XYZ file of C-alpha atoms in Angstrom:
288
model
C 64.246 58.172 -53.570
C 65.888 54.634 -54.278
C 62.390 52.903 -54.032
C 60.717 55.119 -56.399
C 63.547 54.561 -59.007
C 62.963 50.633 -58.155
C 59.560 51.009 -59.049
C 59.873 52.676 -62.218
C 62.557 50.182 -63.211
C 59.872 47.255 -62.497
C 57.040 49.030 -64.429
C 59.332 49.837 -67.620
C 61.082 46.095 -67.675
C 58.064 44.130 -66.854
C 55.527 46.010 -69.438
C 58.457 46.658 -71.917
C 59.592 43.118 -72.128
C 55.656 42.269 -72.349
C 55.257 44.620 -75.314
C 58.701 43.916 -76.928
C 57.618 40.129 -76.897
C 54.456 40.789 -78.809
C 51.729 41.254 -76.079
C 49.094 43.725 -76.186
C 48.280 46.295 -73.279
C 44.590 46.357 -74.277
C 43.097 43.308 -72.414
C 45.092 44.582 -69.519
C 44.256 47.798 -69.474
C 40.261 46.812 -70.032
C 40.391 44.481 -67.139
C 42.590 46.413 -64.738
C 40.004 48.730 -62.876
C 37.635 46.053 -62.366
C 40.325 43.654 -60.945
C 42.509 46.463 -59.282
C 39.039 47.265 -57.406
C 38.406 43.982 -56.308
C 41.892 43.061 -55.264
C 42.732 46.432 -53.881
C 39.583 46.677 -52.000
C 39.626 43.096 -50.603
C 43.409 43.710 -49.292
C 42.584 47.419 -48.021
C 39.378 45.757 -46.061
C 41.339 42.778 -44.805
C 43.961 45.026 -43.527
C 41.703 47.469 -41.752
C 39.798 44.571 -40.123
C 42.984 43.099 -38.852
C 44.316 46.087 -37.184
C 43.429 48.799 -34.954
C 43.055 52.351 -36.272
C 46.313 53.574 -34.697
C 48.073 50.884 -36.611
C 46.462 51.778 -39.897
C 47.333 55.410 -39.597
C 50.977 54.176 -38.526
C 51.099 52.070 -41.602
C 50.255 54.929 -44.126
C 52.914 57.373 -42.169
C 55.182 54.530 -42.772
C 54.704 54.421 -46.463
C 55.707 58.250 -46.276
C 58.677 57.275 -44.261
C 59.719 54.960 -46.992
C 60.066 57.821 -49.508
C 61.632 60.181 -46.711
C 64.276 57.348 -45.557
C 65.872 57.042 -42.114
C 64.799 59.990 -39.630
C 68.439 60.073 -37.998
C 71.338 61.432 -40.100
C 75.079 61.464 -39.293
C 74.579 65.312 -37.774
C 71.910 63.913 -35.611
C 74.349 61.431 -34.269
C 76.916 64.146 -33.846
C 74.309 66.343 -32.154
C 73.470 63.048 -29.578
C 77.006 62.314 -28.725
C 77.394 66.142 -28.036
C 74.513 66.150 -25.785
C 75.654 63.020 -23.794
C 78.980 64.869 -23.626
C 77.415 67.823 -22.008
C 75.211 66.045 -19.500
C 77.929 63.445 -18.590
C 80.602 66.206 -17.975
C 77.943 68.066 -15.801
C 77.039 65.030 -13.753
C 80.580 63.885 -13.142
C 81.665 67.267 -12.407
C 78.901 68.854 -10.145
C 76.731 65.649 -9.257
C 73.233 64.668 -10.490
C 71.440 67.571 -8.705
C 73.202 69.981 -11.391
C 71.050 68.289 -13.981
C 67.849 68.447 -12.216
C 66.698 71.492 -14.098
C 67.335 69.961 -17.614
C 66.112 66.729 -16.788
C 62.697 67.725 -15.379
C 62.235 70.627 -17.833
C 63.899 69.346 -21.142
C 61.621 71.241 -23.061
C 62.998 74.705 -21.633
C 66.636 73.451 -20.927
C 69.493 75.461 -22.428
C 71.162 72.407 -23.001
C 68.523 70.357 -24.877
C 67.549 73.420 -26.744
C 70.823 73.229 -28.659
C 69.462 70.182 -30.048
C 65.860 70.731 -31.349
C 65.381 67.562 -33.469
C 66.634 65.550 -30.472
C 64.431 67.564 -28.266
C 61.331 66.819 -30.227
C 61.742 63.292 -30.448
C 59.497 61.859 -27.700
C 61.204 58.561 -27.120
C 64.810 59.877 -27.280
C 64.196 62.469 -24.940
C 62.214 60.221 -22.482
C 65.072 57.501 -22.933
C 67.866 60.019 -21.678
C 65.717 61.875 -18.971
C 64.529 58.734 -17.368
C 67.874 57.340 -17.381
C 69.472 60.118 -15.334
C 66.262 60.331 -13.180
C 67.027 56.712 -12.285
C 70.697 57.733 -11.374
C 69.053 60.223 -9.352
C 67.048 57.563 -7.557
C 70.301 55.797 -6.745
C 69.415 53.036 -9.163
C 72.905 52.805 -10.569
C 73.586 49.108 -10.965
C 75.101 48.986 -14.633
C 73.451 45.490 -15.300
C 69.941 46.278 -14.112
C 69.848 49.721 -15.718
C 71.095 48.184 -18.852
C 68.306 45.271 -18.332
C 65.823 48.256 -17.856
C 66.756 50.551 -20.755
C 66.945 47.223 -22.971
C 63.412 46.497 -22.169
C 62.131 50.232 -23.087
C 63.919 49.927 -26.500
C 62.511 46.580 -27.054
C 59.053 47.836 -26.570
C 59.551 50.946 -28.745
C 61.265 48.664 -31.559
C 58.438 46.229 -31.351
C 55.862 48.804 -31.764
C 57.819 50.658 -34.803
C 57.684 47.332 -36.629
C 54.060 46.962 -36.656
C 53.529 48.832 -39.897
C 56.162 46.697 -41.884
C 54.771 43.515 -40.475
C 51.237 44.656 -41.409
C 52.517 45.357 -45.002
C 54.136 42.025 -45.184
C 50.859 40.304 -44.320
C 49.246 42.226 -47.212
C 51.930 41.140 -49.481
C 51.637 37.451 -48.518
C 47.828 37.652 -48.892
C 47.871 39.228 -52.310
C 48.336 36.388 -54.344
C 45.449 34.469 -52.925
C 43.411 37.688 -53.249
C 44.450 37.888 -57.020
C 43.151 34.066 -57.376
C 39.846 35.026 -55.939
C 39.431 37.869 -58.421
C 40.467 35.409 -61.358
C 37.912 32.943 -60.358
C 35.238 35.599 -60.383
C 36.255 36.407 -63.987
C 36.116 32.853 -64.911
C 32.619 32.438 -63.167
C 31.655 35.427 -65.298
C 33.408 33.594 -68.535
C 31.367 30.442 -67.769
C 28.067 32.282 -67.841
C 28.866 33.658 -71.157
C 29.822 30.294 -72.641
C 27.716 30.808 -75.746
C 29.759 33.771 -76.798
C 32.163 33.671 -79.856
C 35.584 32.520 -79.136
C 36.974 35.974 -79.362
C 34.845 37.319 -76.635
C 35.691 34.515 -74.505
C 39.429 34.805 -75.131
C 39.005 38.413 -74.199
C 37.024 37.267 -70.950
C 39.634 34.751 -69.998
C 42.314 37.160 -70.311
C 40.761 39.549 -68.215
C 40.316 36.970 -65.554
C 43.985 36.039 -65.652
C 44.778 39.709 -65.110
C 43.573 39.319 -61.589
C 46.172 36.546 -60.831
C 48.628 38.638 -62.366
C 47.740 41.614 -60.674
C 47.814 39.940 -57.247
C 51.252 38.484 -57.612
C 52.724 41.451 -59.240
C 51.606 43.819 -56.476
C 52.855 41.411 -54.004
C 56.260 40.713 -54.828
C 57.236 43.993 -56.778
C 55.348 46.607 -54.666
C 54.068 45.695 -51.169
C 56.707 43.017 -50.135
C 59.496 45.768 -51.219
C 57.778 48.557 -49.281
C 57.535 46.342 -46.199
C 61.374 45.358 -46.515
C 62.374 48.979 -46.930
C 60.370 50.156 -43.939
C 61.846 47.385 -41.861
C 65.325 48.288 -42.915
C 64.503 51.854 -41.825
C 63.261 51.058 -38.609
C 66.286 48.870 -37.778
C 68.563 51.752 -38.799
C 66.671 54.440 -36.923
C 66.494 51.835 -33.728
C 70.237 52.114 -33.725
C 70.079 55.680 -32.389
C 68.455 54.683 -29.208
C 71.202 51.889 -28.646
C 73.709 54.582 -28.595
C 72.032 56.214 -25.665
C 71.962 52.988 -23.757
C 75.782 52.347 -24.305
C 76.716 55.862 -23.217
C 74.660 55.878 -20.195
C 76.009 52.325 -19.241
C 79.472 53.739 -19.673
C 78.524 56.588 -17.267
C 77.655 54.028 -14.699
C 80.952 52.446 -15.074
C 82.716 55.530 -14.197
C 84.362 56.219 -17.576
C 85.355 59.847 -18.458
C 82.926 61.828 -20.806
C 85.244 61.477 -23.605
C 85.440 57.711 -23.094
C 81.641 57.431 -22.892
C 81.148 59.320 -25.777
C 83.609 57.288 -27.897
C 81.904 54.007 -26.762
C 78.762 55.293 -28.152
C 80.251 56.735 -31.213
C 81.814 53.127 -31.838
C 78.309 51.526 -31.994
C 76.681 53.896 -34.566
C 75.783 52.230 -38.121
C 79.256 52.478 -40.187
C 77.510 54.403 -42.935
C 76.544 57.252 -40.471
C 79.520 57.042 -38.100
C 81.337 60.315 -37.549
C 85.289 59.963 -37.312
C 87.051 60.760 -34.020
C 88.248 63.794 -35.357
C 84.950 64.876 -36.774
C 83.766 64.546 -33.063
C 86.626 66.541 -31.709
C 85.997 69.373 -34.036
C 82.308 69.191 -33.254
C 82.858 69.506 -29.679
C 85.216 72.284 -30.303
C 82.520 74.175 -32.015
C 79.959 73.578 -29.682
C 82.258 74.836 -26.863
C 83.058 78.066 -28.788
C 79.398 78.586 -29.560
């Protein structure tokens, strides 16, 4: 929602200021369809040429994510802590074999089924199950395990940032593409040098719309989208770091409560539930 409000403010204040200063929208509106087609077409074509089909689709999905905001909310973190508490308690009480049916078939697990959003996130589910699977295979050195999990998270995070990086590349190129459109407008104007000054003025103004549009789109629209999407991916990535921190605490033989508290401490502040909220959520889960 914030990004829509921001874009509305940009449009109102930029063009409102232009009109209040005595500017006329006529020349801009006349040139806008043609300049927009050249600049937009060149940007889109270059973007498609520079990226795989999957990355292109991922970027368009990222634009939707910019409107929807981060995936993980405070309740999702509470659910994650409750899930990890349940699994940790079962592991420490009954051993890793007690988790086998849940780890090997998480889609059918009675424990995972209590948290459908987590259950439907492929990477979160794999990170939890693979970590306990390593434990079952006696890969239980905290430092080596942390390194393995970090590499998985780093790879996932790198792939998640492909879309914002692609958008930023488009933003970086848009001013130059706008100049290309402006040069074409100047070429067109020079071919009509025998026209009256009024006509030439309109043609030069139309050419300058290309420069304006390239810079305007780059710094007022595409770059903010890239920045917003990058921030969303960074915030969502913190979710997986919590899984890592809890699992490392398990390997260090902390109690389930301490393991979850370590994970809770690394949740982003704006989403972090309090200690007492977690206690209440844990009691509610036990009573359910």
